[in-house]
Coordinates of C-alpha atoms in Angstrom, one line a residue:
M1 CA 0.0 0.0 0.0
M2 CA 1.4 3.4 -1.0
G3 CA 0.5 6.1 1.5
A4 CA -1.5 5.6 4.7
P5 CA -5.3 5.9 5.4
N6 CA -6.2 9.4 6.7
F7 CA -8.8 10.4 9.2
L8 CA -11.5 10.9 6.6
C9 CA -10.9 7.3 5.3
L10 CA -11.4 5.8 8.7
A11 CA -14.3 8.1 9.6
M12 CA -16.2 7.3 6.4
L13 CA -16.0 3.6 6.9
W14 CA -17.1 3.7 10.5
V15 CA -19.8 6.4 10.1
W16 CA -21.3 5.1 6.8
P17 CA -23.7 2.5 8.3
A18 CA -25.4 5.3 10.4
I19 CA -25.7 7.5 7.3
A20 CA -27.1 4.7 5.2
A21 CA -29.6 3.8 7.9
A22 CA -30.7 7.5 8.2
L23 CA -31.6 7.5 4.5
F24 CA -34.6 5.3 5.4
A25 CA -36.0 8.1 7.5
S26 CA -36.4 10.5 4.6
L27 CA -36.7 8.2 1.5
P28 CA -39.0 5.4 0.5
P29 CA -37.3 2.1 1.5
R30 CA -36.6 0.9 -2.0
R31 CA -35.0 4.2 -2.9
A32 CA -33.1 4.5 0.4
L33 CA -31.7 1.0 -0.2
A34 CA -30.6 1.8 -3.7
V35 CA -29.1 5.2 -2.8
G36 CA -27.1 3.7 0.1
F37 CA -25.6 1.0 -2.0
V38 CA -24.8 3.2 -5.0
I39 CA -23.1 5.9 -2.9
G40 CA -21.4 3.5 -0.5
W41 CA -20.1 1.2 -3.3
L42 CA -18.9 4.0 -5.6
F43 CA -17.3 6.4 -3.0
L44 CA -16.3 4.6 0.2
P45 CA -12.5 3.8 0.5
M46 CA -11.0 0.5 -0.4
L47 CA -9.7 -0.4 3.0
S48 CA -10.2 -3.4 5.3
L49 CA -10.2 -2.6 9.0
P50 CA -9.2 -5.1 11.7
M51 CA -12.2 -6.6 13.4
P52 CA -12.4 -9.6 15.8
F53 CA -14.9 -11.6 13.8
V54 CA -15.7 -10.3 10.3
K55 CA -13.8 -8.5 7.6
Y56 CA -15.0 -4.9 7.8
D57 CA -14.6 -3.0 4.5
K58 CA -16.9 -1.1 2.0
H59 CA -18.8 -4.3 1.3
A60 CA -19.6 -4.7 5.1
A61 CA -20.3 -1.0 5.6
T62 CA -22.8 -0.8 2.8
S63 CA -24.5 -4.1 3.8
L64 CA -24.6 -3.3 7.5
G65 CA -25.9 0.2 6.9
A66 CA -28.7 -1.1 4.7
I67 CA -29.8 -3.9 7.1
L68 CA -29.7 -1.4 10.0
G69 CA -32.0 1.0 8.1
V70 CA -34.4 -1.8 7.4
I71 CA -34.5 -2.9 11.0
M72 CA -35.1 0.6 12.3
F73 CA -37.6 1.9 9.7
D74 CA -39.1 -1.0 7.8
P75 CA -38.8 -4.1 10.1
K76 CA -41.9 -5.8 8.7
R77 CA -40.0 -6.3 5.5
L78 CA -37.6 -8.6 7.2
T79 CA -40.3 -11.2 7.6
A80 CA -41.4 -11.0 3.9
F81 CA -38.6 -13.4 2.9
K82 CA -39.8 -16.9 2.6
P83 CA -36.9 -19.0 1.4
G84 CA -37.3 -21.5 -1.4
L85 CA -35.4 -23.9 -3.5
I86 CA -34.1 -21.0 -5.6
D87 CA -32.3 -19.6 -2.6
L88 CA -30.5 -22.8 -1.7
P89 CA -27.3 -22.2 -3.8
M90 CA -26.7 -18.8 -2.2
I91 CA -27.3 -20.2 1.3
V92 CA -24.8 -23.0 0.6
W93 CA -22.3 -20.5 -0.7
C94 CA -22.6 -18.4 2.4
V95 CA -22.2 -21.2 4.9
V96 CA -19.8 -23.5 3.0
P97 CA -16.7 -21.8 4.4
F98 CA -17.6 -23.3 7.8
S99 CA -17.9 -26.8 6.3
A100 CA -14.6 -26.3 4.5
T101 CA -13.0 -25.3 7.7
M102 CA -14.4 -28.3 9.6
S103 CA -13.3 -30.7 6.9
N104 CA -9.7 -29.4 7.5
T105 CA -9.7 -29.4 11.2
G106 CA -6.2 -29.8 12.4
S107 CA -4.6 -27.7 9.6
A108 CA -2.7 -24.6 10.8
G109 CA -5.0 -21.8 11.7
L110 CA -8.3 -23.5 11.1
T111 CA -10.7 -23.7 14.1
P112 CA -14.5 -23.6 14.3
Y113 CA -14.1 -19.9 15.1
T114 CA -12.3 -19.4 11.8
G115 CA -15.1 -21.1 9.9
L116 CA -17.8 -19.1 11.6
S117 CA -15.9 -15.9 10.9
A118 CA -15.4 -16.7 7.2
A119 CA -19.1 -17.6 6.8
A120 CA -20.1 -14.4 8.5
T121 CA -17.9 -12.4 6.1
E122 CA -19.5 -14.1 3.1
I123 CA -23.0 -13.6 4.5
I124 CA -22.3 -9.8 4.8
K125 CA -20.7 -9.6 1.3
W126 CA -23.0 -11.9 -0.7
G127 CA -26.0 -12.9 1.4
V128 CA -27.2 -9.5 2.7
P129 CA -27.4 -7.8 -0.8
Y130 CA -29.0 -10.9 -2.2
Y131 CA -31.5 -11.0 0.7
L132 CA -32.4 -7.3 0.5
G133 CA -32.8 -7.5 -3.3
R134 CA -35.0 -10.5 -2.7
V135 CA -37.4 -8.7 -0.4
Y136 CA -37.4 -5.2 -2.0
Y137 CA -36.9 -5.7 -5.8
G138 CA -38.6 -9.1 -6.4
D139 CA -41.1 -7.8 -9.0
P140 CA -40.9 -6.1 -12.4
I141 CA -41.3 -2.6 -11.1
G142 CA -38.7 -3.1 -8.5
L143 CA -36.2 -4.6 -10.9
R144 CA -36.9 -1.8 -13.4
G145 CA -36.2 0.8 -10.6
L146 CA -33.0 -0.9 -9.6
A147 CA -31.9 -1.0 -13.3
V148 CA -32.4 2.8 -13.4
W149 CA -30.3 3.2 -10.3
T150 CA -27.6 1.1 -11.9
L151 CA -27.6 3.4 -14.8
I152 CA -27.4 6.4 -12.5
A153 CA -24.4 4.8 -10.8
G154 CA -22.7 4.8 -14.2
V155 CA -23.6 8.4 -14.9
L156 CA -22.2 9.5 -11.5
Y157 CA -18.9 8.0 -12.3
I158 CA -18.5 9.6 -15.7
P159 CA -16.6 12.8 -14.6
F160 CA -14.4 10.9 -12.2
C161 CA -13.4 8.4 -14.9
F162 CA -12.4 11.1 -17.4
L163 CA -10.6 13.1 -14.7
E164 CA -8.4 10.0 -13.9
I165 CA -7.9 9.2 -17.6
A166 CA -6.4 12.7 -17.9
I167 CA -4.4 12.9 -14.7
S168 CA -4.0 9.2 -13.8
P169 CA -5.8 7.4 -10.9
Q170 CA -5.2 9.9 -8.1
L171 CA -8.6 10.4 -6.5
H172 CA -8.4 7.7 -3.9
F173 CA -4.9 8.9 -2.9
M174 CA -6.1 12.6 -2.8
V175 CA -9.2 11.9 -0.8
Y176 CA -8.2 9.0 1.4
G177 CA -4.4 9.1 1.6
F178 CA -3.3 6.0 -0.2
Y179 CA -3.4 4.1 -3.5
Q180 CA -5.8 1.1 -3.4
H181 CA -3.8 -0.9 -5.9
E182 CA -0.5 -1.2 -7.7
F183 CA 0.0 1.9 -9.9
T184 CA 1.7 -0.1 -12.6
Q185 CA -1.5 -1.8 -13.5
V186 CA -3.3 1.4 -14.4
I187 CA -1.2 2.0 -17.5
R188 CA -3.1 0.6 -20.5
M189 CA -3.0 1.3 -24.3
G190 CA -0.7 4.3 -24.0
G191 CA -2.9 6.0 -21.4
Y192 CA -4.5 5.5 -17.9
R193 CA -7.2 3.2 -16.8
P194 CA -9.2 4.8 -14.0
M195 CA -9.8 3.1 -10.6
V196 CA -11.7 6.0 -8.9
F197 CA -12.8 4.5 -5.6
L198 CA -13.0 0.9 -6.6
Q199 CA -10.4 -1.8 -6.1
H200 CA -9.1 -2.0 -9.7
G201 CA -9.7 -0.6 -13.1
I202 CA -11.4 -3.8 -14.1
A203 CA -14.1 -3.2 -11.4
V204 CA -14.7 0.3 -12.9
G205 CA -15.0 -1.3 -16.3
N206 CA -17.5 -3.8 -15.0
M207 CA -19.5 -1.1 -13.3
M208 CA -19.7 1.1 -16.4
A209 CA -20.4 -2.0 -18.6
G210 CA -23.3 -3.1 -16.4
A211 CA -24.7 0.4 -16.4
T212 CA -24.5 0.5 -20.2
L213 CA -26.2 -2.8 -20.6
V214 CA -29.2 -2.1 -18.4
G215 CA -29.5 1.5 -19.4
F216 CA -29.4 0.6 -23.1
W217 CA -32.3 -1.9 -22.7
L218 CA -34.4 0.5 -20.6
W219 CA -34.0 3.1 -23.3
W220 CA -34.5 0.9 -26.3
T221 CA -37.7 -0.7 -24.9
G222 CA -39.1 2.7 -24.0
S223 CA -39.1 1.8 -20.3
L224 CA -37.1 4.9 -19.5
K225 CA -37.8 8.0 -21.5
T226 CA -35.9 10.7 -19.6
L227 CA -33.2 10.8 -16.9
F228 CA -32.1 14.0 -15.2
N229 CA -34.6 15.9 -17.4
M230 CA -32.8 14.8 -20.5
P231 CA -33.7 12.1 -23.1
A232 CA -32.5 8.8 -21.7
W233 CA -30.4 8.1 -24.7
V234 CA -28.1 10.9 -23.7
S235 CA -27.2 9.2 -20.5
V236 CA -26.9 5.8 -22.1
M237 CA -24.5 7.1 -24.8
A238 CA -22.5 9.0 -22.3
V239 CA -22.1 5.8 -20.1
L240 CA -21.2 3.8 -23.3
G241 CA -18.6 6.3 -24.3
T242 CA -17.1 6.1 -20.8
T243 CA -17.1 2.3 -21.0
L244 CA -15.1 2.6 -24.2
A245 CA -12.7 5.1 -22.6
V246 CA -11.8 3.2 -19.5
K247 CA -9.9 0.6 -21.5
S248 CA -11.4 -2.5 -20.0
T249 CA -11.5 -4.8 -23.0
G250 CA -13.2 -7.8 -21.3
A251 CA -16.0 -5.7 -19.8
L252 CA -16.6 -4.0 -23.1
L253 CA -16.7 -7.3 -25.0
L254 CA -19.2 -8.7 -22.4
T255 CA -21.4 -5.6 -22.7
F256 CA -21.8 -6.2 -26.5
V257 CA -22.4 -9.9 -25.9
G258 CA -25.1 -9.0 -23.4
I259 CA -26.8 -6.5 -25.7
G260 CA -26.6 -9.0 -28.5
A261 CA -28.2 -11.7 -26.3
L262 CA -31.1 -9.3 -25.6
F263 CA -31.7 -8.6 -29.2
A264 CA -31.3 -12.3 -30.2
T265 CA -33.9 -13.2 -27.6
K266 CA -36.3 -10.6 -29.1
M267 CA -35.6 -11.5 -32.7
F268 CA -35.6 -15.3 -32.6
K269 CA -38.4 -15.4 -29.9
N270 CA -36.5 -18.0 -27.9
Q271 CA -34.0 -17.9 -25.0
L272 CA -31.4 -20.3 -26.3
V273 CA -28.7 -17.6 -26.3
L274 CA -29.4 -16.9 -22.6
I275 CA -29.1 -20.6 -21.8
V276 CA -25.7 -20.6 -23.5
L277 CA -24.6 -17.7 -21.3
C278 CA -25.7 -19.4 -18.2
V279 CA -24.1 -22.7 -19.0
G280 CA -20.9 -21.1 -20.4
P281 CA -19.1 -20.7 -17.1
F282 CA -19.7 -24.3 -16.1
L283 CA -18.3 -25.5 -19.4
Y284 CA -15.3 -23.4 -19.0
M285 CA -14.7 -24.5 -15.4
G286 CA -15.2 -28.1 -16.3
A287 CA -12.8 -27.9 -19.2
R288 CA -10.2 -26.3 -17.0
S289 CA -10.5 -28.4 -13.9
V290 CA -11.3 -31.9 -15.1
G291 CA -11.1 -31.6 -18.9
G292 CA -7.4 -30.9 -19.1
W293 CA -7.7 -27.8 -21.3
D294 CA -4.7 -25.6 -20.7
G295 CA -6.0 -22.6 -22.7
E296 CA -3.1 -22.1 -25.0
N297 CA -5.2 -22.1 -28.1
L298 CA -7.4 -19.3 -26.7
V299 CA -4.2 -17.3 -25.9
G300 CA -3.3 -17.5 -29.5
V301 CA -6.7 -16.3 -30.6
I302 CA -6.5 -13.3 -28.2
A303 CA -3.0 -12.4 -29.5
S304 CA -4.2 -12.3 -33.0
A305 CA -7.3 -10.3 -32.2
F306 CA -6.2 -7.9 -29.5
G307 CA -2.4 -7.9 -29.4
E308 CA 0.4 -9.5 -27.5
D309 CA -0.2 -7.5 -24.3
R310 CA -3.7 -8.9 -23.8
S311 CA -2.6 -12.5 -24.7
L312 CA 0.2 -12.3 -22.2
S313 CA -2.2 -11.2 -19.5
L314 CA -4.5 -14.2 -20.3
K315 CA -1.6 -16.6 -20.4
C316 CA -0.4 -15.4 -17.0
R317 CA -3.9 -16.1 -15.6
F318 CA -4.0 -19.6 -17.1
D319 CA -0.5 -20.4 -15.8
N320 CA -1.5 -19.4 -12.3
E321 CA -4.8 -21.3 -12.6
N322 CA -3.0 -24.5 -13.6
I323 CA -0.8 -24.3 -10.5
L324 CA -3.8 -23.6 -8.2
L325 CA -6.0 -26.2 -9.7
A326 CA -3.4 -28.9 -9.2
K327 CA -3.5 -28.1 -5.5
A328 CA -7.3 -27.7 -5.4
M329 CA -7.8 -31.2 -6.8
Q330 CA -5.9 -32.6 -3.8
K331 CA -9.0 -31.8 -1.7
P332 CA -11.8 -31.5 -4.3
L333 CA -15.0 -31.7 -2.2
F334 CA -14.6 -28.9 0.3
G335 CA -11.2 -27.5 -0.6
W336 CA -8.5 -26.2 1.7
G337 CA -10.6 -23.8 3.9
P338 CA -10.7 -20.0 4.1
N339 CA -7.2 -19.3 5.6
G340 CA -5.1 -19.2 2.4
N341 CA -4.0 -22.9 2.4
N342 CA -5.4 -23.1 -1.2
L343 CA -2.5 -20.9 -2.3
V344 CA 0.8 -22.4 -3.5
L345 CA 3.9 -21.2 -1.6
L346 CA 7.6 -21.4 -2.4
E347 CA 9.9 -23.4 -0.2
D348 CA 10.2 -20.6 2.3
G349 CA 6.5 -21.2 3.2
V350 CA 5.8 -17.4 2.9
T351 CA 6.2 -16.3 -0.7
I352 CA 3.1 -17.0 -2.9
S353 CA 4.2 -18.5 -6.2
S354 CA 0.7 -18.3 -7.7
I355 CA -1.8 -15.5 -7.8
P356 CA -5.6 -16.3 -7.9
D357 CA -7.4 -13.9 -10.2
G358 CA -10.7 -15.6 -11.0
Q359 CA -13.4 -16.0 -8.4
W360 CA -14.0 -19.5 -9.6
V361 CA -10.4 -20.7 -8.9
I362 CA -10.5 -19.0 -5.4
A363 CA -13.8 -20.8 -4.7
I364 CA -12.7 -24.3 -5.8
G365 CA -9.5 -23.9 -3.9
A366 CA -11.0 -22.7 -0.6
C367 CA -14.4 -24.3 -0.7
G368 CA -14.1 -27.1 -3.2
I369 CA -16.5 -28.3 -5.8
V370 CA -19.4 -27.9 -3.4
G371 CA -18.7 -24.2 -3.0
L372 CA -17.9 -23.7 -6.7
I373 CA -21.2 -25.2 -7.9
A374 CA -23.1 -23.3 -5.2
L375 CA -21.7 -19.9 -6.2
F376 CA -22.2 -20.2 -10.0
T377 CA -25.6 -21.8 -9.6
A378 CA -26.6 -18.9 -7.4
L379 CA -25.4 -16.4 -10.1
S380 CA -27.0 -18.2 -13.0
G381 CA -30.0 -20.1 -11.5
P382 CA -32.4 -17.1 -11.2
T383 CA -31.9 -16.2 -14.8
L384 CA -32.9 -19.7 -15.9
A385 CA -35.8 -19.7 -13.5
V386 CA -37.2 -16.4 -14.6
M387 CA -37.6 -17.8 -18.1
R388 CA -40.7 -19.5 -16.9
R389 CA -42.2 -16.1 -15.9
V390 CA -41.1 -14.0 -18.9
K391 CA -41.6 -15.3 -22.4
A392 CA -39.1 -14.4 -25.1
T393 CA -41.7 -12.4 -26.9
E394 CA -42.1 -10.2 -23.8
W395 CA -38.5 -9.2 -23.2
A396 CA -38.7 -6.0 -25.2
T397 CA -41.8 -4.7 -23.5
P398 CA -41.4 -1.7 -21.2
L399 CA -42.4 -3.5 -18.0
A400 CA -40.1 -6.5 -18.7
A401 CA -37.1 -4.3 -19.4
G402 CA -35.6 -4.5 -15.9
V403 CA -36.2 -8.2 -15.6
A404 CA -34.6 -8.9 -19.0
A405 CA -31.7 -6.6 -18.3
F406 CA -30.7 -8.3 -15.1
A407 CA -31.5 -11.7 -16.5
V408 CA -28.7 -11.1 -19.0
L409 CA -26.4 -9.0 -16.8
L410 CA -26.0 -11.7 -14.1
P411 CA -24.8 -14.5 -16.4
I412 CA -22.4 -11.9 -17.9
H413 CA -21.2 -11.2 -14.3
A414 CA -20.8 -14.9 -13.8
I415 CA -18.7 -15.2 -16.9
D416 CA -16.5 -12.3 -15.7
M417 CA -16.1 -14.2 -12.4
T418 CA -14.2 -16.9 -14.2
Q419 CA -11.4 -14.3 -14.9
N420 CA -11.8 -11.8 -12.0
A421 CA -13.0 -11.7 -8.4
M422 CA -14.8 -8.4 -8.2
A423 CA -18.3 -8.9 -7.0
N424 CA -20.5 -5.8 -7.4
P425 CA -23.2 -5.4 -4.7
L426 CA -25.5 -3.5 -7.1
F427 CA -25.6 -6.6 -9.3
L428 CA -26.1 -8.8 -6.2
L429 CA -29.2 -6.7 -5.3
G430 CA -30.4 -7.5 -8.9
L431 CA -29.6 -11.1 -8.4
G432 CA -31.8 -11.2 -5.3
G433 CA -34.6 -9.3 -7.0
L434 CA -34.5 -11.7 -10.0
A435 CA -34.6 -14.7 -7.6
G436 CA -37.5 -13.1 -5.8
Y437 CA -39.5 -12.6 -8.9
A438 CA -38.7 -16.1 -10.3
G439 CA -39.6 -17.8 -7.1
A440 CA -42.7 -15.9 -6.1
P441 CA -45.8 -18.2 -6.2
A442 CA -48.0 -15.2 -7.1
A443 CA -45.8 -14.0 -10.0
T444 CA -47.9 -13.5 -13.1
A445 CA -47.4 -12.6 -16.7
I446 CA -46.1 -9.0 -17.1
T447 CA -47.9 -8.0 -20.2
G448 CA -51.5 -7.7 -21.2
R449 CA -54.7 -6.5 -19.6
Q450 CA -53.8 -7.7 -16.1
S451 CA -50.7 -5.5 -16.1
Q452 CA -52.8 -2.5 -17.1
R453 CA -55.3 -3.2 -14.3
Q454 CA -52.4 -3.3 -11.8
G455 CA -51.3 0.2 -12.9
Y456 CA -47.9 -0.7 -14.3
P457 CA -48.1 1.6 -17.3
V458 CA -48.6 4.6 -15.0
M459 CA -45.5 3.6 -13.1
L460 CA -43.5 3.4 -16.3
N461 CA -44.4 6.9 -17.4
R462 CA -42.7 8.3 -14.3
Q463 CA -39.1 9.4 -14.6
G464 CA -38.4 8.5 -10.9
V465 CA -37.7 5.0 -9.7
A466 CA -39.6 2.8 -7.3

């Protein structure tokens, strides 16, 4: 870490839960929840503070602030959650660190306390946003509103991204006193890749790409006419232009894949492309872990298409994965546990000889195949389930826009998780909302006379969000 956290950095992390909770006193709960997550995720510092039981960082601050606000101002909503089969993968993913710990009892540093602490950290990072999305955004209007807030998050980051493209990533250092990542990794394509207040330029690229994807579909379907008193297309094109400018090739590619999947579903009136997106990560992980594929042919393709720099980056990832997978397969069911035993060390026992980039290789190493399947089923399952609620012919209707956008964004996020480990809590809110809508017994068709009787068109004519 270059620099040292200043007073503002520490104060913001400690005070933010109270601020986020206070939002519920003056805003409708759905809006307070969205505002708290947007501001907290985009602008809190990238710092983990020492705590006796859980990892306390911006993930924890935003989640704890939100749940505190619900407890204080909307407690009845807490009982609205009725778990179903669709929630099982996320539940397993949140508690599997404890099982992984207990299966390695006797290993250095692993105790039941370690397992409970690791599970609590995953619950705060993954489970709380999922749960809150489940109870607040589990309907078409809620998902449409959350999609608008995701677009707003992208719009808010535009000036900060262009400032750091011009002067290099300095904002986190200027505001909070330290650089959140190695400065050498911000130089890309003869310029700078902004980090703003996120952990890496890739996370910024994913945020802007997600905002572009959902914003584009809201605008194209007519679900969002205006934003900030301007035509919606102005905001969408501005976010798209920023996505191009932040030099995150993978995020940009996945954006166009996602938009293509939305149009393909509309044009061909079937959801085959979406199924392919959901199954894709499993095919990749299976080929890498048990299929013996080393990825060298893909490295060659990337070198031809995008240049030697990008291919070397991918080759480095594959080489590290190969080392980590060899160790993970020594304990395939529950992995090595959450204390870093899944890493490969040199003979000194301290220096790490392999760096885990993708969330999938971290999951299989620490929590085994059980954790890996749980995580990626949690990310893709709601999309597959929601196909029963929303027909392909309805995806381009205004009311279905939010559902369709998140149904594509989440498999795209899962695909990115095969290469990176940068969960976005706004996307996890959408994941919970999608699961809530897909699993609700009372969910009905979202077009036709019934929608009009329920007043949905009136909601869609408003610029504001739910």
